[in-house]
Coordinates of N, CA, C and O in Angstrom, one line a residue:
F1 N -16.9 -45.7 -5.9 CA -16.7 -45.0 -4.6 C -18.0 -44.6 -4.1 O -18.6 -43.6 -4.6
G2 N -18.5 -45.4 -3.1 CA -19.9 -45.2 -2.7 C -20.1 -45.6 -1.2 O -19.2 -45.7 -0.4
D3 N -21.3 -45.9 -1.0 CA -21.8 -46.3 0.4 C -22.4 -47.8 0.3 O -22.0 -48.5 -0.6
S4 N -23.2 -48.1 1.2 CA -23.8 -49.5 1.2 C -24.5 -49.9 0.0 O -24.6 -51.1 -0.3
L5 N -25.0 -49.0 -0.8 CA -25.7 -49.3 -2.0 C -24.8 -49.9 -3.1 O -25.2 -50.7 -3.9
S6 N -23.5 -49.6 -2.9 CA -22.5 -50.2 -3.8 C -21.6 -51.2 -3.1 O -20.8 -51.9 -3.8
A7 N -21.7 -51.2 -1.8 CA -20.8 -52.2 -1.0 C -21.5 -53.5 -0.8 O -21.0 -54.3 -0.1
A8 N -22.6 -53.8 -1.5 CA -23.3 -55.1 -1.4 C -23.8 -55.3 0.1 O -23.7 -56.5 0.5
Y9 N -24.2 -54.3 0.7 CA -24.7 -54.4 2.1 C -25.7 -55.6 2.3 O -26.6 -55.7 1.5
G10 N -25.5 -56.4 3.3 CA -26.4 -57.5 3.5 C -26.3 -58.7 2.6 O -27.0 -59.7 2.7
L11 N -25.3 -58.7 1.7 CA -25.1 -59.7 0.7 C -23.7 -60.2 0.7 O -22.8 -59.5 1.2
Q12 N -23.4 -61.3 0.0 CA -22.0 -61.6 -0.3 C -21.5 -60.7 -1.4 O -22.3 -60.2 -2.3
A13 N -20.3 -60.3 -1.3 CA -19.7 -59.3 -2.2 C -19.9 -59.7 -3.7 O -20.2 -58.8 -4.5
E14 N -19.8 -61.0 -4.0 CA -20.0 -61.4 -5.4 C -21.4 -61.2 -5.9 O -21.7 -61.2 -7.1
Q15 N -22.4 -61.0 -5.0 CA -23.8 -60.8 -5.4 C -24.0 -59.3 -5.8 O -25.0 -59.0 -6.4
G16 N -23.1 -58.4 -5.4 CA -23.3 -57.0 -5.6 C -23.2 -56.5 -7.0 O -22.5 -57.2 -7.8
W17 N -23.8 -55.4 -7.3 CA -23.8 -54.9 -8.7 C -22.4 -54.5 -9.1 O -22.0 -54.7 -10.3
V18 N -21.5 -54.1 -8.2 CA -20.1 -53.7 -8.6 C -19.3 -55.0 -9.0 O -18.6 -54.9 -10.1
T19 N -19.5 -56.1 -8.3 CA -18.8 -57.3 -8.8 C -19.4 -57.8 -10.1 O -18.7 -58.3 -11.0
Q20 N -20.7 -57.7 -10.2 CA -21.3 -58.0 -11.5 C -20.8 -57.2 -12.6 O -20.7 -57.6 -13.8
L21 N -20.5 -55.9 -12.3 CA -20.0 -55.0 -13.4 C -18.6 -55.5 -13.8 O -18.3 -55.6 -15.0
Q22 N -17.8 -55.9 -12.9 CA -16.5 -56.5 -13.2 C -16.6 -57.7 -14.2 O -15.9 -57.8 -15.2
R23 N -17.5 -58.6 -13.8 CA -17.8 -59.8 -14.7 C -18.2 -59.3 -16.1 O -17.8 -59.9 -17.1
R24 N -19.1 -58.4 -16.2 CA -19.6 -57.9 -17.5 C -18.5 -57.3 -18.3 O -18.4 -57.6 -19.5
L25 N -17.7 -56.5 -17.6 CA -16.6 -55.8 -18.4 C -15.6 -56.9 -18.9 O -15.2 -56.8 -20.1
Q26 N -15.3 -57.9 -18.1 CA -14.4 -59.0 -18.6 C -15.0 -59.8 -19.7 O -14.4 -60.0 -20.7
S27 N -16.3 -60.1 -19.6 CA -17.0 -60.9 -20.6 C -17.1 -60.2 -21.9 O -17.2 -60.8 -23.0
Q28 N -17.1 -58.8 -21.9 CA -17.3 -58.1 -23.1 C -16.0 -57.5 -23.6 O -15.9 -56.7 -24.5
G29 N -14.9 -58.0 -23.0 CA -13.5 -57.7 -23.6 C -13.0 -56.3 -23.1 O -12.0 -55.8 -23.7
Y30 N -13.5 -55.7 -22.1 CA -13.0 -54.5 -21.6 C -11.9 -54.8 -20.6 O -12.0 -55.8 -19.8
G31 N -10.8 -54.1 -20.6 CA -9.6 -54.4 -19.8 C -9.6 -53.7 -18.4 O -8.5 -53.6 -17.9
Y32 N -10.7 -53.3 -18.0 CA -10.8 -52.6 -16.7 C -10.7 -53.6 -15.5 O -11.3 -54.7 -15.6
R33 N -10.1 -53.1 -14.5 CA -10.1 -53.8 -13.2 C -10.9 -52.9 -12.3 O -10.6 -51.7 -12.1
V34 N -12.0 -53.4 -11.7 CA -12.9 -52.7 -10.9 C -12.4 -52.8 -9.4 O -12.2 -53.9 -8.9
V35 N -12.3 -51.6 -8.8 CA -12.0 -51.6 -7.4 C -13.2 -51.0 -6.7 O -13.7 -49.9 -7.0
N36 N -13.8 -51.8 -5.7 CA -15.0 -51.3 -5.0 C -14.5 -50.6 -3.7 O -14.2 -51.2 -2.7
A37 N -14.4 -49.3 -3.8 CA -14.0 -48.5 -2.6 C -15.2 -47.9 -1.9 O -15.2 -46.8 -1.4
S38 N -16.2 -48.7 -1.8 CA -17.5 -48.3 -1.1 C -17.4 -48.8 0.3 O -16.9 -49.8 0.6
V39 N -18.0 -47.9 1.2 CA -18.0 -48.2 2.6 C -19.5 -48.0 3.1 O -20.1 -47.0 3.0
S40 N -20.0 -49.1 3.7 CA -21.4 -49.0 4.2 C -21.4 -47.9 5.3 O -20.5 -47.8 6.1
G41 N -22.5 -47.1 5.3 CA -22.7 -46.0 6.2 C -22.0 -44.7 5.9 O -22.1 -43.7 6.6
E42 N -21.2 -44.7 4.8 CA -20.4 -43.6 4.4 C -21.3 -42.4 4.1 O -22.4 -42.5 3.4
T43 N -20.9 -41.2 4.5 CA -21.6 -39.9 4.1 C -20.6 -39.3 3.1 O -19.5 -39.7 2.9
T44 N -21.1 -38.2 2.5 CA -20.3 -37.4 1.6 C -19.1 -36.8 2.3 O -18.0 -36.7 1.8
S45 N -19.3 -36.5 3.6 CA -18.2 -36.0 4.4 C -17.1 -37.0 4.6 O -15.9 -36.7 4.4
G46 N -17.5 -38.2 4.9 CA -16.5 -39.3 4.9 C -15.8 -39.6 3.6 O -14.6 -39.8 3.6
G47 N -16.6 -39.5 2.5 CA -16.0 -39.7 1.2 C -15.0 -38.6 0.9 O -13.9 -38.9 0.3
R48 N -15.4 -37.4 1.2 CA -14.5 -36.2 1.0 C -13.2 -36.5 1.7 O -12.1 -36.2 1.2
N49 N -13.2 -37.0 2.9 CA -12.0 -37.2 3.7 C -11.1 -38.3 3.2 O -9.9 -38.3 3.5
R50 N -11.7 -39.2 2.4 CA -10.8 -40.4 1.9 C -10.6 -40.4 0.4 O -9.9 -41.2 -0.1
I51 N -11.2 -39.5 -0.3 CA -11.2 -39.6 -1.8 C -9.7 -39.4 -2.3 O -9.3 -40.2 -3.2
E52 N -9.0 -38.5 -1.8 CA -7.6 -38.3 -2.4 C -6.7 -39.5 -2.1 O -5.9 -39.9 -3.0
R53 N -6.8 -40.0 -1.0 CA -6.0 -41.2 -0.7 C -6.4 -42.4 -1.6 O -5.6 -43.1 -2.1
A54 N -7.7 -42.6 -1.8 CA -8.2 -43.7 -2.6 C -7.7 -43.4 -4.1 O -7.3 -44.4 -4.8
L55 N -7.8 -42.2 -4.5 CA -7.3 -41.9 -5.9 C -5.8 -42.2 -6.0 O -5.4 -42.8 -7.0
A56 N -5.0 -41.8 -5.1 CA -3.6 -42.0 -5.1 C -3.3 -43.5 -5.0 O -2.4 -44.0 -5.7
Q57 N -4.0 -44.2 -4.3 CA -3.8 -45.7 -4.1 C -4.2 -46.5 -5.3 O -3.4 -47.3 -5.8
H58 N -5.3 -46.2 -5.9 CA -5.8 -47.0 -7.0 C -5.6 -46.4 -8.4 O -5.7 -47.2 -9.4
K59 N -5.3 -45.1 -8.5 CA -5.0 -44.5 -9.8 C -6.1 -44.8 -10.9 O -5.7 -45.4 -11.9
P60 N -7.3 -44.6 -10.6 CA -8.4 -45.0 -11.6 C -8.4 -44.1 -12.8 O -7.9 -42.9 -12.8
R61 N -8.9 -44.6 -13.9 CA -9.2 -43.9 -15.1 C -10.6 -43.3 -15.1 O -10.9 -42.4 -15.8
L62 N -11.5 -44.0 -14.4 CA -12.9 -43.7 -14.3 C -13.4 -44.0 -12.9 O -13.1 -45.0 -12.4
V63 N -14.2 -43.0 -12.3 CA -14.7 -43.3 -11.0 C -16.2 -43.1 -11.1 O -16.8 -42.1 -11.6
L64 N -16.9 -44.1 -10.6 CA -18.4 -44.0 -10.4 C -18.6 -43.5 -9.0 O -18.3 -44.2 -8.0
L65 N -19.1 -42.3 -8.9 CA -19.3 -41.7 -7.6 C -20.7 -41.8 -7.1 O -21.6 -41.3 -7.7
E66 N -20.9 -42.6 -6.1 CA -22.3 -42.9 -5.6 C -22.3 -42.7 -4.1 O -22.0 -43.5 -3.3
L67 N -22.5 -41.4 -3.7 CA -22.6 -41.1 -2.3 C -23.8 -40.1 -2.1 O -24.1 -39.4 -3.0
G68 N -24.3 -40.0 -0.9 CA -25.3 -39.0 -0.5 C -26.5 -39.6 0.1 O -27.2 -38.9 0.9
A69 N -26.7 -40.9 0.0 CA -27.9 -41.5 0.6 C -27.9 -41.3 2.1 O -29.0 -41.0 2.7
N70 N -26.8 -41.6 2.7 CA -26.7 -41.4 4.2 C -26.9 -40.0 4.6 O -27.4 -39.7 5.7
D71 N -26.4 -39.1 3.8 CA -26.6 -37.7 4.2 C -28.1 -37.4 4.2 O -28.6 -36.7 5.1
G72 N -28.8 -37.8 3.2 CA -30.2 -37.5 3.1 C -31.0 -38.2 4.2 O -31.9 -37.6 4.8
L73 N -30.7 -39.4 4.5 CA -31.4 -40.2 5.5 C -31.1 -39.5 6.9 O -32.0 -39.7 7.8
R74 N -30.0 -38.9 7.0 CA -29.7 -38.2 8.3 C -30.2 -36.7 8.3 O -30.0 -36.0 9.3
G75 N -30.7 -36.3 7.2 CA -31.2 -34.9 7.1 C -30.1 -33.9 7.2 O -30.4 -32.8 7.6
L76 N -28.9 -34.2 6.7 CA -27.8 -33.3 6.7 C -28.1 -32.1 5.7 O -28.9 -32.3 4.8
P77 N -27.5 -31.0 6.0 CA -27.8 -29.8 5.1 C -27.4 -30.2 3.6 O -26.4 -30.7 3.3
V78 N -28.4 -29.8 2.7 CA -28.2 -30.1 1.3 C -26.9 -29.4 0.8 O -26.2 -30.0 0.0
K79 N -26.7 -28.2 1.2 CA -25.5 -27.5 0.7 C -24.2 -28.2 1.1 O -23.3 -28.3 0.3
E80 N -24.2 -28.8 2.3 CA -23.0 -29.6 2.7 C -22.8 -30.8 1.8 O -21.7 -31.1 1.4
T81 N -23.9 -31.5 1.5 CA -23.8 -32.7 0.7 C -23.3 -32.3 -0.7 O -22.4 -32.9 -1.3
R82 N -23.9 -31.2 -1.2 CA -23.5 -30.7 -2.6 C -22.1 -30.3 -2.6 O -21.3 -30.7 -3.5
D83 N -21.6 -29.6 -1.6 CA -20.2 -29.1 -1.6 C -19.3 -30.3 -1.5 O -18.2 -30.3 -2.1
N84 N -19.6 -31.3 -0.7 CA -18.7 -32.5 -0.6 C -18.7 -33.2 -1.9 O -17.6 -33.7 -2.3
L85 N -19.8 -33.4 -2.6 CA -19.8 -34.1 -3.9 C -19.0 -33.3 -4.9 O -18.2 -33.9 -5.7
A86 N -19.2 -32.0 -4.9 CA -18.4 -31.1 -5.8 C -16.9 -31.3 -5.6 O -16.1 -31.4 -6.5
F87 N -16.5 -31.3 -4.3 CA -15.1 -31.4 -3.9 C -14.6 -32.8 -4.5 O -13.5 -32.8 -5.1
M88 N -15.3 -33.8 -4.3 CA -14.9 -35.2 -4.8 C -14.8 -35.2 -6.3 O -13.8 -35.8 -6.9
M89 N -15.8 -34.6 -7.0 CA -15.7 -34.6 -8.4 C -14.5 -33.8 -8.9 O -13.8 -34.3 -9.9
D90 N -14.2 -32.7 -8.3 CA -13.0 -31.9 -8.6 C -11.7 -32.7 -8.4 O -10.8 -32.7 -9.2
A91 N -11.7 -33.4 -7.3 CA -10.5 -34.2 -6.9 C -10.3 -35.4 -7.9 O -9.2 -35.6 -8.3
I92 N -11.4 -36.0 -8.3 CA -11.3 -37.0 -9.3 C -10.7 -36.5 -10.6 O -9.8 -37.1 -11.2
R93 N -11.3 -35.4 -11.0 CA -10.8 -34.8 -12.3 C -9.3 -34.4 -12.2 O -8.5 -34.6 -13.1
R94 N -8.9 -33.8 -11.1 CA -7.5 -33.4 -10.9 C -6.6 -34.6 -11.0 O -5.4 -34.5 -11.4
S95 N -7.1 -35.8 -10.6 CA -6.3 -37.0 -10.6 C -6.1 -37.5 -12.0 O -5.3 -38.4 -12.2
G96 N -6.8 -36.9 -12.9 CA -6.8 -37.4 -14.3 C -7.8 -38.4 -14.7 O -7.9 -38.9 -15.8
A97 N -8.7 -38.7 -13.8 CA -9.8 -39.7 -14.0 C -11.1 -38.9 -14.4 O -11.2 -37.7 -14.2
R98 N -11.9 -39.7 -15.1 CA -13.3 -39.1 -15.4 C -14.2 -39.6 -14.3 O -14.0 -40.6 -13.6
V99 N -15.4 -38.9 -14.2 CA -16.3 -39.2 -13.1 C -17.7 -39.4 -13.7 O -18.1 -38.7 -14.6
L100 N -18.4 -40.5 -13.3 CA -19.8 -40.7 -13.5 C -20.5 -40.5 -12.2 O -20.2 -41.3 -11.3
L101 N -21.5 -39.6 -12.2 CA -22.2 -39.3 -10.9 C -23.5 -40.2 -10.9 O -24.3 -40.2 -11.8
L102 N -23.6 -40.9 -9.8 CA -24.8 -41.8 -9.7 C -25.7 -41.2 -8.6 O -25.3 -41.1 -7.4
G103 N -26.8 -40.7 -9.0 CA -27.7 -40.0 -8.2 C -28.6 -40.9 -7.3 O -28.8 -42.0 -7.6
I104 N -29.0 -40.3 -6.2 CA -29.8 -40.9 -5.2 C -31.0 -40.0 -4.9 O -31.0 -38.8 -5.0
R105 N -32.1 -40.7 -4.5 CA -33.3 -39.9 -4.1 C -33.6 -40.5 -2.7 O -33.2 -41.6 -2.3
I106 N -34.3 -39.6 -1.9 CA -34.6 -40.1 -0.5 C -36.1 -40.2 -0.4 O -36.9 -39.6 -1.2
P107 N -36.6 -40.9 0.6 CA -38.0 -41.1 0.8 C -38.7 -39.7 1.0 O -38.1 -38.8 1.5
P108 N -40.0 -39.6 0.6 CA -40.7 -38.3 0.7 C -41.0 -37.8 2.1 O -41.4 -36.7 2.3
N109 N -40.8 -38.7 3.1 CA -41.2 -38.3 4.5 C -40.3 -37.2 5.1 O -40.5 -36.8 6.2
Y110 N -39.3 -36.8 4.3 CA -38.4 -35.7 4.8 C -39.0 -34.3 4.4 O -38.4 -33.3 4.7
G111 N -40.2 -34.4 3.7 CA -40.8 -33.2 3.3 C -40.5 -32.8 1.9 O -39.3 -33.0 1.5
P112 N -41.4 -32.2 1.2 CA -41.1 -31.9 -0.2 C -40.0 -30.9 -0.5 O -39.2 -31.0 -1.4
Q113 N -39.8 -29.9 0.4 CA -38.7 -28.9 0.2 C -37.4 -29.6 0.2 O -36.5 -29.5 -0.6
Y114 N -37.1 -30.4 1.3 CA -35.8 -31.1 1.5 C -35.6 -32.1 0.4 O -34.6 -32.2 -0.2
T115 N -36.7 -32.9 0.1 CA -36.6 -34.0 -0.8 C -36.3 -33.5 -2.2 O -35.4 -34.0 -2.9
Q116 N -36.9 -32.4 -2.6 CA -36.7 -31.8 -4.0 C -35.3 -31.2 -4.0 O -34.6 -31.3 -5.0
A117 N -34.9 -30.5 -3.0 CA -33.6 -29.8 -3.0 C -32.5 -30.9 -3.0 O -31.5 -30.8 -3.7
F118 N -32.7 -32.0 -2.3 CA -31.7 -33.1 -2.3 C -31.6 -33.7 -3.7 O -30.5 -33.9 -4.2
E119 N -32.7 -34.0 -4.3 CA -32.7 -34.6 -5.7 C -32.0 -33.7 -6.7 O -31.3 -34.1 -7.6
Q120 N -32.1 -32.4 -6.5 CA -31.5 -31.4 -7.4 C -30.0 -31.3 -7.3 O -29.3 -30.8 -8.2
I121 N -29.5 -31.8 -6.2 CA -28.0 -31.8 -6.1 C -27.3 -32.4 -7.3 O -26.4 -31.9 -7.9
Y122 N -27.8 -33.6 -7.6 CA -27.1 -34.4 -8.6 C -27.3 -33.8 -10.0 O -26.3 -33.7 -10.8
A123 N -28.5 -33.4 -10.4 CA -28.6 -32.8 -11.7 C -27.9 -31.5 -11.8 O -27.2 -31.2 -12.9
G124 N -27.9 -30.7 -10.8 CA -27.2 -29.4 -10.8 C -25.7 -29.6 -10.9 O -25.0 -28.9 -11.7
L125 N -25.1 -30.6 -10.1 CA -23.7 -30.8 -10.2 C -23.3 -31.4 -11.6 O -22.2 -31.0 -12.1
A126 N -24.1 -32.3 -12.1 CA -23.8 -32.9 -13.4 C -23.7 -31.8 -14.5 O -22.8 -31.8 -15.3
K127 N -24.7 -30.9 -14.4 CA -24.7 -29.8 -15.4 C -23.5 -28.8 -15.2 O -22.8 -28.5 -16.1
E128 N -23.3 -28.4 -13.9 CA -22.2 -27.5 -13.6 C -20.8 -28.1 -14.0 O -20.0 -27.4 -14.5
K129 N -20.6 -29.4 -13.7 CA -19.3 -30.0 -13.9 C -19.2 -30.7 -15.2 O -18.2 -31.3 -15.5
K130 N -20.3 -30.6 -16.0 CA -20.3 -31.3 -17.3 C -19.9 -32.8 -17.2 O -19.0 -33.3 -17.9
A131 N -20.6 -33.4 -16.2 CA -20.3 -34.8 -16.0 C -21.6 -35.7 -16.3 O -22.7 -35.2 -16.1
P132 N -21.3 -36.9 -16.8 CA -22.5 -37.8 -17.0 C -23.1 -38.1 -15.7 O -22.5 -38.2 -14.7
L133 N -24.4 -38.4 -15.8 CA -25.3 -38.6 -14.6 C -26.3 -39.7 -14.8 O -26.9 -39.8 -15.9
L134 N -26.4 -40.6 -13.8 CA -27.5 -41.5 -13.7 C -28.4 -40.8 -12.6 O -28.0 -40.8 -11.5
P135 N -29.5 -40.3 -13.0 CA -30.3 -39.5 -12.0 C -30.7 -40.3 -10.8 O -30.7 -39.7 -9.7
F136 N -31.1 -41.6 -10.9 CA -31.5 -42.3 -9.7 C -31.0 -43.8 -9.9 O -31.5 -44.5 -10.7
L137 N -30.0 -44.1 -9.1 CA -29.4 -45.4 -9.1 C -30.5 -46.6 -8.9 O -30.3 -47.6 -9.6
L138 N -31.5 -46.3 -8.1 CA -32.4 -47.4 -7.8 C -33.8 -47.3 -8.5 O -34.8 -47.8 -8.1
E139 N -33.7 -46.6 -9.7 CA -34.9 -46.4 -10.5 C -35.5 -47.8 -10.8 O -34.8 -48.7 -11.2
G140 N -36.8 -48.0 -10.5 CA -37.5 -49.2 -10.8 C -37.2 -50.3 -9.8 O -37.7 -51.4 -9.9
I141 N -36.5 -50.0 -8.8 CA -36.1 -51.0 -7.8 C -36.6 -50.6 -6.4 O -37.2 -51.4 -5.7
A142 N -36.3 -49.3 -6.0 CA -36.5 -48.9 -4.6 C -37.9 -49.1 -4.1 O -38.1 -49.4 -2.9
L143 N -38.9 -49.0 -5.0 CA -40.3 -49.1 -4.5 C -40.9 -50.5 -4.8 O -42.1 -50.6 -4.6
D144 N -40.1 -51.4 -5.2 CA -40.6 -52.8 -5.5 C -40.0 -53.7 -4.4 O -38.8 -54.0 -4.5
E145 N -40.8 -54.1 -3.5 CA -40.3 -55.0 -2.4 C -39.7 -56.3 -2.9 O -38.9 -56.9 -2.1
R146 N -40.0 -56.7 -4.1 CA -39.4 -58.0 -4.6 C -37.9 -57.8 -4.7 O -37.2 -58.8 -4.7
F147 N -37.4 -56.6 -4.9 CA -36.0 -56.3 -5.2 C -35.3 -55.7 -4.0 O -34.1 -55.3 -4.2
M148 N -36.0 -55.5 -2.9 CA -35.4 -54.8 -1.8 C -35.2 -55.7 -0.5 O -36.1 -56.6 -0.3
Q149 N -34.2 -55.5 0.3 CA -34.1 -56.2 1.5 C -35.2 -55.7 2.5 O -35.8 -54.7 2.3
P150 N -35.4 -56.5 3.5 CA -36.5 -56.1 4.5 C -36.3 -54.7 5.1 O -37.3 -54.1 5.5
D151 N -35.1 -54.1 5.1 CA -35.0 -52.8 5.6 C -35.6 -51.7 4.7 O -35.7 -50.6 5.0
G152 N -35.9 -52.1 3.4 CA -36.5 -51.2 2.5 C -35.6 -50.1 1.9 O -36.0 -49.3 1.2
L153 N -34.3 -50.3 2.2 CA -33.3 -49.3 1.8 C -32.3 -49.9 0.8 O -31.7 -49.1 0.0
H154 N -32.0 -51.2 0.9 CA -30.9 -51.8 0.2 C -31.5 -52.9 -0.8 O -32.3 -53.7 -0.4
P155 N -31.0 -52.9 -2.0 CA -31.4 -53.9 -3.0 C -31.0 -55.3 -2.5 O -29.9 -55.4 -1.9
N156 N -31.8 -56.3 -2.7 CA -31.5 -57.6 -2.4 C -30.7 -58.3 -3.6 O -30.4 -57.6 -4.5
A157 N -30.4 -59.5 -3.5 CA -29.7 -60.2 -4.6 C -30.4 -60.1 -5.9 O -29.7 -60.0 -7.0
Q158 N -31.7 -60.2 -5.9 CA -32.5 -60.1 -7.1 C -32.5 -58.7 -7.7 O -32.6 -58.5 -8.9
G159 N -32.3 -57.7 -6.8 CA -32.2 -56.3 -7.3 C -30.9 -55.8 -7.8 O -30.8 -54.9 -8.6
Q160 N -29.8 -56.5 -7.5 CA -28.5 -56.1 -7.9 C -28.3 -56.1 -9.4 O -27.7 -55.1 -9.9
P161 N -28.7 -57.1 -10.1 CA -28.6 -57.0 -11.6 C -29.4 -55.8 -12.2 O -29.0 -55.3 -13.2
L162 N -30.5 -55.4 -11.5 CA -31.2 -54.3 -12.0 C -30.5 -53.0 -11.7 O -30.6 -52.1 -12.5
V163 N -29.8 -52.9 -10.6 CA -28.9 -51.7 -10.4 C -27.9 -51.6 -11.5 O -27.7 -50.6 -12.1
L164 N -27.2 -52.7 -11.8 CA -26.3 -52.7 -12.9 C -26.9 -52.4 -14.2 O -26.4 -51.6 -15.0
A165 N -28.1 -52.8 -14.5 CA -28.9 -52.5 -15.7 C -29.2 -51.0 -15.8 O -29.2 -50.4 -16.9
N166 N -29.3 -50.3 -14.6 CA -29.5 -48.9 -14.6 C -28.2 -48.2 -14.9 O -28.2 -47.2 -15.6
V167 N -27.1 -48.7 -14.4 CA -25.8 -48.0 -14.5 C -25.2 -48.2 -15.9 O -24.7 -47.3 -16.5
W168 N -25.4 -49.4 -16.5 CA -24.7 -49.8 -17.7 C -24.9 -48.8 -18.9 O -23.9 -48.4 -19.6
P169 N -26.1 -48.4 -19.2 CA -26.3 -47.5 -20.4 C -25.6 -46.2 -20.3 O -25.3 -45.6 -21.3
V170 N -25.4 -45.7 -19.0 CA -24.7 -44.4 -18.8 C -23.2 -44.6 -18.8 O -22.4 -43.8 -19.2
L171 N -22.8 -45.8 -18.3 CA -21.4 -46.1 -18.2 C -20.8 -46.5 -19.5 O -19.7 -46.1 -19.9
K172 N -21.5 -47.3 -20.3 CA -20.9 -47.9 -21.5 C -20.3 -46.9 -22.4 O -19.1 -47.1 -22.9
P173 N -20.9 -45.7 -22.7 CA -20.3 -44.8 -23.6 C -19.0 -44.2 -23.1 O -18.2 -43.6 -23.9
L174 N -18.7 -44.4 -21.8 CA -17.5 -43.8 -21.2 C -16.3 -44.8 -21.3 O -15.2 -44.4 -21.0
L175 N -16.6 -46.0 -21.6 CA -15.6 -47.1 -21.6 C -14.7 -47.1 -22.9 O -15.2 -46.8 -23.9
E176 N -13.5 -47.5 -22.7 CA -12.6 -47.6 -23.8 C -12.1 -49.1 -23.8 O -11.9 -49.7 -22.8
R177 N -11.9 -49.6 -25.0 CA -11.4 -51.0 -25.1 C -9.9 -51.0 -25.1 O -9.3 -50.2 -25.4

């Protein structure tokens, strides 16, 4: 449940890390069906508005929550982003599913105060909600132009397996066979 970083923006869907996750789960004998409910351009406000419908429709056992990048890039209030993510985490738990929070960082040109406050959203929520956290989805990818599309915001096809490599060690302990 995310934005363009999980929706394979600028790529074929099968190149994206979420589709690659489905293939890995199948090849390793996990019986999960992955639903990519990511929408390019989505903010946490948009996610908040559609989370309960998505949960009712798909009835997940586990949700990877990856939202906030567009909030940060638009300079939206940190408290609003945090509150929206908290609402979605609570909704996921109420539905009976578990949540894995996938954190995002924004470029430093938003100033140190905003950038640091934004980054703290994810660690703070993970601690408060006792949820597993990947602190930065694009660790080792975002600053390496070999793995990024020309926009400098989205991983390219070569970067997608690296995104999955970041997610997998935090996700695997949550999986059941």
